[in-house]
mmCIF file of C-alpha atoms in Angstrom:
data_model
loop_
_atom_site.group_PDB
_atom_site.id
_atom_site.type_symbol
_atom_site.label_atom_id
_atom_site.label_comp_id
_atom_site.label_asym_id
_atom_site.label_seq_id
_atom_site.Cartn_x
_atom_site.Cartn_y
_atom_site.Cartn_z
ATOM 1 C CA UNK D 238 -61.479 6.471 -72.147
ATOM 2 C CA UNK D 239 -59.825 3.201 -72.986
ATOM 3 C CA UNK D 240 -62.786 1.242 -71.646
ATOM 4 C CA UNK D 241 -65.235 3.278 -73.719
ATOM 5 C CA UNK D 242 -63.201 2.675 -76.875
ATOM 6 C CA UNK D 243 -63.210 -1.046 -76.205
ATOM 7 C CA UNK D 244 -66.984 -1.050 -75.770
ATOM 8 C CA UNK D 245 -67.485 0.828 -79.092
ATOM 9 C CA UNK D 246 -65.263 -1.605 -80.933
ATOM 10 C CA UNK D 247 -67.222 -4.550 -79.573
ATOM 11 C CA UNK D 248 -70.557 -2.976 -80.559
ATOM 12 C CA UNK D 249 -69.298 -2.180 -84.097
ATOM 13 C CA UNK D 250 -68.072 -5.687 -84.431
ATOM 14 C CA UNK D 251 -71.485 -7.131 -83.762
ATOM 15 C CA UNK D 252 -73.229 -4.659 -86.073
ATOM 16 C CA UNK D 253 -71.011 -4.943 -89.111
ATOM 17 C CA UNK D 254 -69.707 -8.489 -88.807
ATOM 18 C CA UNK D 255 -71.181 -11.069 -91.327
ATOM 19 C CA UNK D 256 -74.160 -12.972 -90.078
ATOM 20 C CA UNK D 257 -73.784 -16.689 -89.402
ATOM 21 C CA UNK D 258 -75.961 -19.354 -90.989
ATOM 22 C CA UNK D 259 -78.249 -19.452 -87.980
ATOM 23 C CA UNK D 260 -79.052 -15.750 -88.282
ATOM 24 C CA UNK D 261 -78.671 -15.317 -84.448
ATOM 25 C CA UNK D 262 -76.944 -12.383 -82.713
ATOM 26 C CA UNK D 263 -74.489 -13.230 -79.843
ATOM 27 C CA UNK D 264 -74.277 -10.844 -76.919
ATOM 28 C CA UNK D 265 -71.941 -10.585 -73.862
ATOM 29 C CA UNK D 266 -71.436 -8.587 -70.630
ATOM 30 C CA UNK D 267 -68.479 -6.209 -70.385
ATOM 31 C CA UNK D 268 -66.659 -6.245 -66.908
ATOM 32 C CA UNK D 269 -63.715 -4.266 -65.497
ATOM 33 C CA UNK D 270 -60.602 -6.418 -64.631
ATOM 34 C CA UNK D 271 -56.879 -5.937 -63.801
ATOM 35 C CA UNK D 272 -54.265 -6.855 -66.362
ATOM 36 C CA UNK D 273 -51.241 -8.768 -64.889
ATOM 37 C CA UNK D 274 -47.912 -9.734 -66.497
ATOM 38 C CA UNK D 275 -45.636 -12.469 -65.116
ATOM 39 C CA UNK D 276 -41.886 -12.527 -65.979
ATOM 40 C CA UNK D 277 -39.784 -15.651 -65.324
ATOM 41 C CA UNK D 278 -36.000 -15.112 -64.982
ATOM 42 C CA UNK D 279 -32.912 -16.457 -63.126
ATOM 43 C CA UNK D 280 -30.352 -14.380 -61.100
ATOM 44 C CA UNK D 281 -28.640 -13.787 -57.717
ATOM 45 C CA UNK D 282 -29.961 -11.934 -54.657
ATOM 46 C CA UNK D 283 -27.415 -9.407 -53.327
ATOM 47 C CA UNK D 284 -27.626 -8.052 -49.748
ATOM 48 C CA UNK D 285 -28.045 -4.339 -49.409
ATOM 49 C CA UNK D 286 -25.681 -4.333 -46.348
ATOM 50 C CA UNK D 287 -21.934 -4.657 -46.960
ATOM 51 C CA UNK D 288 -19.842 -4.745 -43.709
ATOM 52 C CA UNK D 289 -16.111 -4.110 -43.542
ATOM 53 C CA UNK D 290 -14.678 -5.669 -40.364
ATOM 54 C CA UNK D 291 -11.324 -4.874 -38.747
ATOM 55 C CA UNK D 292 -9.516 -5.238 -35.414
ATOM 56 C CA UNK D 293 -9.984 -2.498 -32.834
ATOM 57 C CA UNK D 294 -6.593 -3.315 -31.269
ATOM 58 C CA UNK D 295 -3.057 -3.568 -32.619
ATOM 59 C CA UNK D 296 -0.889 -6.633 -32.917
ATOM 60 C CA UNK D 297 0.069 -9.653 -34.968
ATOM 61 C CA UNK D 298 -2.611 -11.958 -36.350
ATOM 62 C CA UNK D 299 -2.456 -15.381 -34.713
ATOM 63 C CA UNK D 300 -5.592 -17.149 -36.023
ATOM 64 C CA UNK D 301 -7.948 -16.714 -38.973
ATOM 65 C CA UNK D 302 -11.010 -18.946 -38.681
ATOM 66 C CA UNK D 303 -12.864 -18.181 -41.950
ATOM 67 C CA UNK D 304 -12.315 -18.065 -45.694
ATOM 68 C CA UNK D 305 -14.076 -16.342 -48.550
ATOM 69 C CA UNK D 306 -17.482 -17.892 -49.209
ATOM 70 C CA UNK D 307 -17.953 -19.176 -45.634
ATOM 71 C CA UNK D 308 -21.332 -18.589 -44.061
ATOM 72 C CA UNK D 309 -21.037 -17.181 -40.523
ATOM 73 C CA UNK D 310 -23.538 -16.565 -37.768
ATOM 74 C CA UNK D 311 -23.876 -13.572 -35.463
ATOM 75 C CA UNK D 312 -21.314 -13.652 -32.628
ATOM 76 C CA UNK D 313 -18.981 -16.114 -34.353
ATOM 77 C CA UNK D 314 -15.239 -15.415 -33.820
ATOM 78 C CA UNK D 315 -13.639 -14.756 -37.186
ATOM 79 C CA UNK D 316 -9.989 -14.039 -36.282
ATOM 80 C CA UNK D 317 -7.757 -13.126 -33.339
ATOM 81 C CA UNK D 318 -4.504 -11.279 -32.636
ATOM 82 C CA UNK D 319 -1.704 -12.257 -30.246
ATOM 83 C CA UNK D 320 -3.325 -12.105 -26.791
ATOM 84 C CA UNK D 321 -0.413 -13.049 -24.505
ATOM 85 C CA UNK D 322 0.338 -9.547 -23.187
ATOM 86 C CA UNK D 323 -3.305 -8.540 -22.856
ATOM 87 C CA UNK D 324 -4.119 -11.812 -21.116
ATOM 88 C CA UNK D 325 -1.301 -11.290 -18.616
ATOM 89 C CA UNK D 326 -2.530 -7.761 -17.915
ATOM 90 C CA UNK D 327 -6.029 -9.081 -17.298
ATOM 91 C CA UNK D 328 -4.726 -11.741 -14.920
ATOM 92 C CA UNK D 329 -2.762 -9.134 -12.984
ATOM 93 C CA UNK D 330 -5.796 -6.865 -12.797
ATOM 94 C CA UNK D 331 -7.949 -9.710 -11.500
ATOM 95 C CA UNK D 332 -5.351 -10.428 -8.841
ATOM 96 C CA UNK D 333 -5.341 -6.791 -7.738
ATOM 97 C CA UNK D 334 -9.126 -6.857 -7.569
ATOM 98 C CA UNK D 335 -9.110 -10.012 -5.449
ATOM 99 C CA UNK D 336 -6.615 -8.435 -3.078
ATOM 100 C CA UNK D 337 -8.637 -5.223 -2.810
ATOM 101 C CA UNK D 338 -11.801 -7.199 -2.109
ATOM 102 C CA UNK D 339 -10.001 -9.280 0.522
ATOM 103 C CA UNK D 340 -8.678 -6.144 2.216
ATOM 104 C CA UNK D 341 -12.152 -4.640 2.266
ATOM 105 C CA UNK D 342 -13.732 -7.767 3.732
ATOM 106 C CA UNK D 343 -10.959 -8.060 6.312
ATOM 107 C CA UNK D 344 -11.432 -4.439 7.326
ATOM 108 C CA UNK D 345 -15.192 -4.761 7.643
ATOM 109 C CA UNK D 346 -15.101 -8.104 9.444
ATOM 110 C CA UNK D 347 -12.353 -7.050 11.830
ATOM 111 C CA UNK D 348 -9.185 -8.849 12.828
ATOM 112 C CA UNK D 349 -9.303 -12.533 13.622
ATOM 113 C CA UNK D 350 -8.027 -14.049 16.821
ATOM 114 C CA UNK D 351 -4.872 -15.166 15.063
ATOM 115 C CA UNK D 352 -4.084 -11.631 13.939
ATOM 116 C CA UNK D 353 -4.671 -10.244 17.433
ATOM 117 C CA UNK D 354 -2.453 -12.895 18.980
ATOM 118 C CA UNK D 355 0.333 -12.173 16.503
ATOM 119 C CA UNK D 356 0.244 -8.476 17.373
ATOM 120 C CA UNK D 357 0.175 -9.225 21.086
ATOM 121 C CA UNK D 358 3.232 -11.416 20.602
ATOM 122 C CA UNK D 359 4.946 -8.567 18.769
ATOM 123 C CA UNK D 360 4.272 -6.267 21.716
ATOM 124 C CA UNK D 361 5.655 -8.839 24.147
ATOM 125 C CA UNK D 362 8.777 -9.355 22.040
ATOM 126 C CA UNK D 363 9.414 -5.619 21.826
ATOM 127 C CA UNK D 364 9.082 -5.286 25.606
ATOM 128 C CA UNK D 365 11.500 -8.142 26.203
ATOM 129 C CA UNK D 366 14.061 -6.655 23.828
ATOM 130 C CA UNK D 367 13.817 -3.257 25.483
ATOM 131 C CA UNK D 368 14.045 -4.690 28.990
ATOM 132 C CA UNK D 369 17.023 -6.837 28.079
ATOM 133 C CA UNK D 370 18.781 -3.798 26.656
ATOM 134 C CA UNK D 371 18.140 -1.822 29.839
ATOM 135 C CA UNK D 372 19.356 -4.742 31.944
ATOM 136 C CA UNK D 373 22.565 -4.894 29.944
ATOM 137 C CA UNK D 374 23.015 -1.141 30.036
ATOM 138 C CA UNK D 375 24.697 -1.175 33.448
ATOM 139 C CA UNK D 376 27.453 -3.378 32.078
ATOM 140 C CA UNK D 377 28.161 -0.873 29.311
ATOM 141 C CA UNK D 378 28.031 2.039 31.772
ATOM 142 C CA UNK D 379 30.363 0.312 34.220
ATOM 143 C CA UNK D 380 32.816 -0.347 31.388
ATOM 144 C CA UNK D 381 32.641 3.341 30.501
ATOM 145 C CA UNK D 382 33.348 4.263 34.118
ATOM 146 C CA UNK D 383 36.336 1.906 34.113
ATOM 147 C CA UNK D 384 37.696 3.567 30.959
ATOM 148 C CA UNK D 385 37.485 7.001 32.627
ATOM 149 C CA UNK D 386 39.045 5.630 35.824
ATOM 150 C CA UNK D 387 41.959 4.043 33.966
ATOM 151 C CA UNK D 388 42.518 7.268 32.047
ATOM 152 C CA UNK D 389 42.550 9.278 35.271
ATOM 153 C CA UNK D 390 45.026 6.874 36.889
ATOM 154 C CA UNK D 391 47.357 6.929 33.871
ATOM 155 C CA UNK D 392 47.280 10.742 33.678
ATOM 156 C CA UNK D 393 47.990 11.033 37.416
ATOM 157 C CA UNK D 394 51.038 8.800 37.033
ATOM 158 C CA UNK D 395 52.208 10.783 33.996
ATOM 159 C CA UNK D 396 51.847 14.066 35.830
ATOM 160 C CA UNK D 397 53.760 12.858 38.849
ATOM 161 C CA UNK D 398 56.564 11.507 36.679
ATOM 162 C CA UNK D 399 56.990 14.383 34.222
ATOM 163 C CA UNK D 400 54.769 17.433 34.713
ATOM 164 C CA UNK D 401 55.264 18.477 38.331
ATOM 165 C CA UNK D 402 56.824 21.825 37.287
ATOM 166 C CA UNK D 403 54.625 24.912 37.189
ATOM 167 C CA UNK D 404 55.201 25.555 33.484
ATOM 168 C CA UNK D 405 52.652 25.915 30.688
ATOM 169 C CA UNK D 406 52.706 22.235 29.871
ATOM 170 C CA UNK D 407 52.405 21.242 33.502
ATOM 171 C CA UNK D 408 49.444 23.613 33.997
ATOM 172 C CA UNK D 409 47.610 22.085 30.985
ATOM 173 C CA UNK D 410 48.173 18.585 32.306
ATOM 174 C CA UNK D 411 46.921 19.588 35.749
ATOM 175 C CA UNK D 412 43.764 21.273 34.411
ATOM 176 C CA UNK D 413 42.804 18.333 32.220
ATOM 177 C CA UNK D 414 43.661 15.784 34.901
ATOM 178 C CA UNK D 415 41.253 17.594 37.212
ATOM 179 C CA UNK D 416 38.612 17.587 34.464
ATOM 180 C CA UNK D 417 38.944 13.831 34.022
ATOM 181 C CA UNK D 418 38.644 13.427 37.803
ATOM 182 C CA UNK D 419 35.414 15.440 37.786
ATOM 183 C CA UNK D 420 33.987 13.331 34.961
ATOM 184 C CA UNK D 421 34.900 10.210 36.923
ATOM 185 C CA UNK D 422 32.839 11.435 39.879
ATOM 186 C CA UNK D 423 29.914 12.330 37.570
ATOM 187 C CA UNK D 424 29.961 8.865 36.006
ATOM 188 C CA UNK D 425 30.005 7.213 39.421
ATOM 189 C CA UNK D 426 27.021 9.280 40.561
ATOM 190 C CA UNK D 427 25.055 8.562 37.351
ATOM 191 C CA UNK D 428 25.570 4.800 37.642
ATOM 192 C CA UNK D 429 24.601 4.800 41.311
ATOM 193 C CA UNK D 430 21.276 6.435 40.449
ATOM 194 C CA UNK D 431 20.521 4.224 37.415
ATOM 195 C CA UNK D 432 17.811 2.112 39.050
ATOM 196 C CA UNK D 433 15.051 2.463 36.478
ATOM 197 C CA UNK D 434 14.465 2.993 32.761
ATOM 198 C CA UNK D 435 14.301 6.778 33.037
ATOM 199 C CA UNK D 436 17.328 6.953 35.310
ATOM 200 C CA UNK D 437 19.284 4.680 32.965
ATOM 201 C CA UNK D 438 18.450 6.952 30.038
ATOM 202 C CA UNK D 439 19.807 9.939 31.996
ATOM 203 C CA UNK D 440 22.880 7.983 33.064
ATOM 204 C CA UNK D 441 23.624 6.994 29.478
ATOM 205 C CA UNK D 442 23.323 10.590 28.331
ATOM 206 C CA UNK D 443 25.513 11.908 31.172
ATOM 207 C CA UNK D 444 28.226 9.283 30.792
ATOM 208 C CA UNK D 445 28.321 9.843 27.029
ATOM 209 C CA UNK D 446 29.163 13.484 27.757
ATOM 210 C CA UNK D 447 31.706 12.470 30.422
ATOM 211 C CA UNK D 448 33.459 10.157 27.973
ATOM 212 C CA UNK D 449 33.668 12.777 25.256
ATOM 213 C CA UNK D 450 35.068 15.312 27.688
ATOM 214 C CA UNK D 451 37.590 12.753 28.983
ATOM 215 C CA UNK D 452 38.732 11.956 25.455
ATOM 216 C CA UNK D 453 39.273 15.671 24.786
ATOM 217 C CA UNK D 454 41.363 16.043 27.934
ATOM 218 C CA UNK D 455 43.434 12.980 27.050
ATOM 219 C CA UNK D 456 44.166 14.474 23.645
ATOM 220 C CA UNK D 457 45.404 17.719 25.224
ATOM 221 C CA UNK D 458 47.594 15.851 27.722
ATOM 222 C CA UNK D 459 49.014 13.660 24.951
ATOM 223 C CA UNK D 460 49.884 16.793 22.967
ATOM 224 C CA UNK D 461 51.853 18.170 25.939
ATOM 225 C CA UNK D 462 54.055 15.123 25.796
ATOM 226 C CA UNK D 463 55.461 16.396 22.499
ATOM 227 C CA UNK D 464 55.852 20.037 23.548
ATOM 228 C CA UNK D 465 59.273 21.589 24.268
ATOM 229 C CA UNK D 466 61.529 19.610 26.550
ATOM 230 C CA UNK D 467 58.792 17.037 27.153
ATOM 231 C CA UNK D 468 59.189 15.701 23.623
ATOM 232 C CA UNK D 469 62.398 13.953 24.674
ATOM 233 C CA UNK D 470 61.725 13.802 28.413
ATOM 234 C CA UNK D 471 58.529 11.691 28.288
ATOM 235 C CA UNK D 472 59.325 8.066 27.542
ATOM 236 C CA UNK D 473 57.843 6.487 24.419
ATOM 237 C CA UNK D 474 56.156 3.833 26.542
ATOM 238 C CA UNK D 475 54.309 6.502 28.540
ATOM 239 C CA UNK D 476 53.234 8.238 25.336
ATOM 240 C CA UNK D 477 51.957 4.868 24.108
ATOM 241 C CA UNK D 478 50.045 4.521 27.368
ATOM 242 C CA UNK D 479 48.247 7.801 26.647
ATOM 243 C CA UNK D 480 47.379 6.594 23.164
ATOM 244 C CA UNK D 481 46.059 3.351 24.635
ATOM 245 C CA UNK D 482 43.852 5.274 27.069
ATOM 246 C CA UNK D 483 42.486 7.386 24.225
ATOM 247 C CA UNK D 484 41.614 4.208 22.317
ATOM 248 C CA UNK D 485 39.890 2.691 25.346
ATOM 249 C CA UNK D 486 37.811 5.818 25.929
ATOM 250 C CA UNK D 487 36.944 5.995 22.225
ATOM 251 C CA UNK D 488 35.737 2.376 22.349
ATOM 252 C CA UNK D 489 33.637 3.179 25.412
ATOM 253 C CA UNK D 490 32.111 6.139 23.570
ATOM 254 C CA UNK D 491 31.185 3.854 20.651
ATOM 255 C CA UNK D 492 29.634 1.282 22.992
ATOM 256 C CA UNK D 493 27.553 3.881 24.815
ATOM 257 C CA UNK D 494 26.350 5.337 21.500
ATOM 258 C CA UNK D 495 25.353 1.853 20.356
ATOM 259 C CA UNK D 496 23.479 1.384 23.621
ATOM 260 C CA UNK D 497 21.623 4.659 23.083
ATOM 261 C CA UNK D 498 20.664 3.694 19.547
ATOM 262 C CA UNK D 499 19.506 0.229 20.604
ATOM 263 C CA UNK D 500 17.267 1.603 23.330
ATOM 264 C CA UNK D 501 15.806 4.188 20.948
ATOM 265 C CA UNK D 502 15.194 1.517 18.314
ATOM 266 C CA UNK D 503 13.480 -0.860 20.733
ATOM 267 C CA UNK D 504 11.330 1.960 22.084
ATOM 268 C CA UNK D 505 10.136 2.732 18.563
ATOM 269 C CA UNK D 506 9.506 -0.972 17.923
ATOM 270 C CA UNK D 507 7.440 -1.218 21.110
ATOM 271 C CA UNK D 508 5.430 1.890 20.267
ATOM 272 C CA UNK D 509 4.770 0.579 16.767
ATOM 273 C CA UNK D 510 3.685 -2.836 18.042
ATOM 274 C CA UNK D 511 1.358 -1.285 20.625
ATOM 275 C CA UNK D 512 -0.110 1.049 18.008
ATOM 276 C CA UNK D 513 -0.698 -1.825 15.591
ATOM 277 C CA UNK D 514 -2.427 -3.844 18.295
ATOM 278 C CA UNK D 515 -4.606 -0.923 19.321
ATOM 279 C CA UNK D 516 -5.538 -0.169 15.716
ATOM 280 C CA UNK D 517 -6.381 -3.785 14.986
ATOM 281 C CA UNK D 518 -8.598 -4.088 18.051
ATOM 282 C CA UNK D 519 -10.442 -0.848 17.302
ATOM 283 C CA UNK D 520 -13.543 -0.758 15.084
ATOM 284 C CA UNK D 521 -12.794 0.307 11.491
ATOM 285 C CA UNK D 522 -13.265 3.982 10.743
ATOM 286 C CA UNK D 523 -15.762 4.981 8.090
ATOM 287 C CA UNK D 524 -13.081 6.794 6.110
ATOM 288 C CA UNK D 525 -11.023 3.592 6.037
ATOM 289 C CA UNK D 526 -14.043 1.632 4.808
ATOM 290 C CA UNK D 527 -14.702 4.239 2.113
ATOM 291 C CA UNK D 528 -11.080 4.076 1.025
ATOM 292 C CA UNK D 529 -11.219 0.285 0.810
ATOM 293 C CA UNK D 530 -14.388 0.517 -1.283
ATOM 294 C CA UNK D 531 -12.732 3.007 -3.616
ATOM 295 C CA UNK D 532 -9.766 0.669 -4.032
ATOM 296 C CA UNK D 533 -12.140 -2.168 -4.963
ATOM 297 C CA UNK D 534 -13.890 0.031 -7.538
ATOM 298 C CA UNK D 535 -10.563 1.133 -8.974
ATOM 299 C CA UNK D 536 -9.406 -2.472 -9.253
ATOM 300 C CA UNK D 537 -12.712 -3.429 -10.888
ATOM 301 C CA UNK D 538 -12.195 -0.688 -13.441
ATOM 302 C CA UNK D 539 -8.735 -2.033 -14.207
ATOM 303 C CA UNK D 540 -10.211 -5.487 -14.802
ATOM 304 C CA UNK D 541 -12.880 -4.107 -17.132
ATOM 305 C CA UNK D 542 -10.290 -2.063 -19.018
ATOM 306 C CA UNK D 543 -8.011 -5.088 -19.394
ATOM 307 C CA UNK D 544 -10.963 -7.215 -20.535
ATOM 308 C CA UNK D 545 -11.920 -4.605 -23.125
ATOM 309 C CA UNK D 546 -8.361 -4.541 -24.427
ATOM 310 C CA UNK D 547 -8.407 -8.316 -24.733
ATOM 311 C CA UNK D 548 -11.785 -8.252 -26.516
ATOM 312 C CA UNK D 549 -10.398 -5.760 -29.025
ATOM 313 C CA UNK D 550 -7.953 -8.410 -30.189
ATOM 314 C CA UNK D 551 -10.659 -10.560 -31.791
ATOM 315 C CA UNK D 552 -13.103 -9.939 -34.637
ATOM 316 C CA UNK D 553 -16.666 -11.186 -34.089
ATOM 317 C CA UNK D 554 -19.370 -11.327 -36.751
ATOM 318 C CA UNK D 555 -21.913 -8.623 -35.884
ATOM 319 C CA UNK D 556 -24.571 -10.414 -37.961
ATOM 320 C CA UNK D 557 -25.079 -13.593 -39.941
ATOM 321 C CA UNK D 558 -23.878 -13.554 -43.521
ATOM 322 C CA UNK D 559 -21.358 -14.785 -46.029
ATOM 323 C CA UNK D 560 -17.668 -13.873 -46.097
ATOM 324 C CA UNK D 561 -17.026 -12.179 -49.415
ATOM 325 C CA UNK D 562 -13.442 -11.090 -48.890
ATOM 326 C CA UNK D 563 -10.522 -11.885 -46.503
ATOM 327 C CA UNK D 564 -7.657 -9.393 -46.580
ATOM 328 C CA UNK D 565 -5.260 -10.654 -43.917
ATOM 329 C CA UNK D 566 -3.073 -13.627 -43.110
ATOM 330 C CA UNK D 567 -1.609 -15.167 -39.974
ATOM 331 C CA UNK D 568 1.595 -13.376 -38.936
ATOM 332 C CA UNK D 569 0.669 -10.032 -40.458
ATOM 333 C CA UNK D 570 0.023 -6.839 -38.526
ATOM 334 C CA UNK D 571 -3.625 -6.131 -37.890
ATOM 335 C CA UNK D 572 -5.363 -4.123 -40.636
ATOM 336 C CA UNK D 573 -8.695 -4.441 -42.445
ATOM 337 C CA UNK D 574 -9.691 -8.042 -41.935
ATOM 338 C CA UNK D 575 -12.682 -9.107 -44.017
ATOM 339 C CA UNK D 576 -15.989 -8.133 -45.592
ATOM 340 C CA UNK D 577 -19.434 -9.645 -45.082
#
């Protein structure tokens, strides 16, 4: 409609307008065109994206690298927290990973010649220690026999000097003297048959029992020395002799027990050394390999976790832009950091 109105106005203008001196009519062609308007102005372009950046971890701010108005690029470090503890944790995790990887590789590759030799040496050392203990066992057993013999001799002398009467005290002394004599014969028989490791083990066990029985008999005989008329009849020196024999037998008991424990300890050491050598020479089991792999994966996860914790202590620009606000200072606890 607007175009039609314009055409009518133009036609009316030519019809009713005054004629010029030449008396000629001017004509023109009407065309359709777009109307455009240009506006010139000054101003500031504002980004439609406003980013608030903050630390993902907790701690004290150590460095701030930007100020308000600074232009930053994507990936630029803007600030960081104290990283000493997180860095130490990462180092420890990397060390655990290296150890786990080394254990896995060592398991898969098998033991080296040096490792095998070391285990063979351990077996040899354990055998020598055990053999030396067995070789020295006869000395301990002979000393035990001597302690029983001396006790038997002292009791025999005591009986002959004081307890020849057929009273209660004399009967007790006689019974226990006979018991000590029997233990003396047992000890002699055990030592005579101790010609090998197994026989020595049996001899040690038998003589330990003989010593304990002898000590018990000595205690009973010593008690008789203080019963009734024997309290004043038995000389103090002879009572002291009984106490001395008890001490000697007690020492022999302690020595035999130590011998037993030493042999048992060296046997365990030899078994352990032989087992370690056998295990090291054997091919690795699949379950051991799987376990070593799992330990490597676990250690790797610890490294990644420690690295993530360390990364959370820095703020990185996610995109290029201009810093419009900084809300934190060095030494403060981590909060909202800045705005781009």
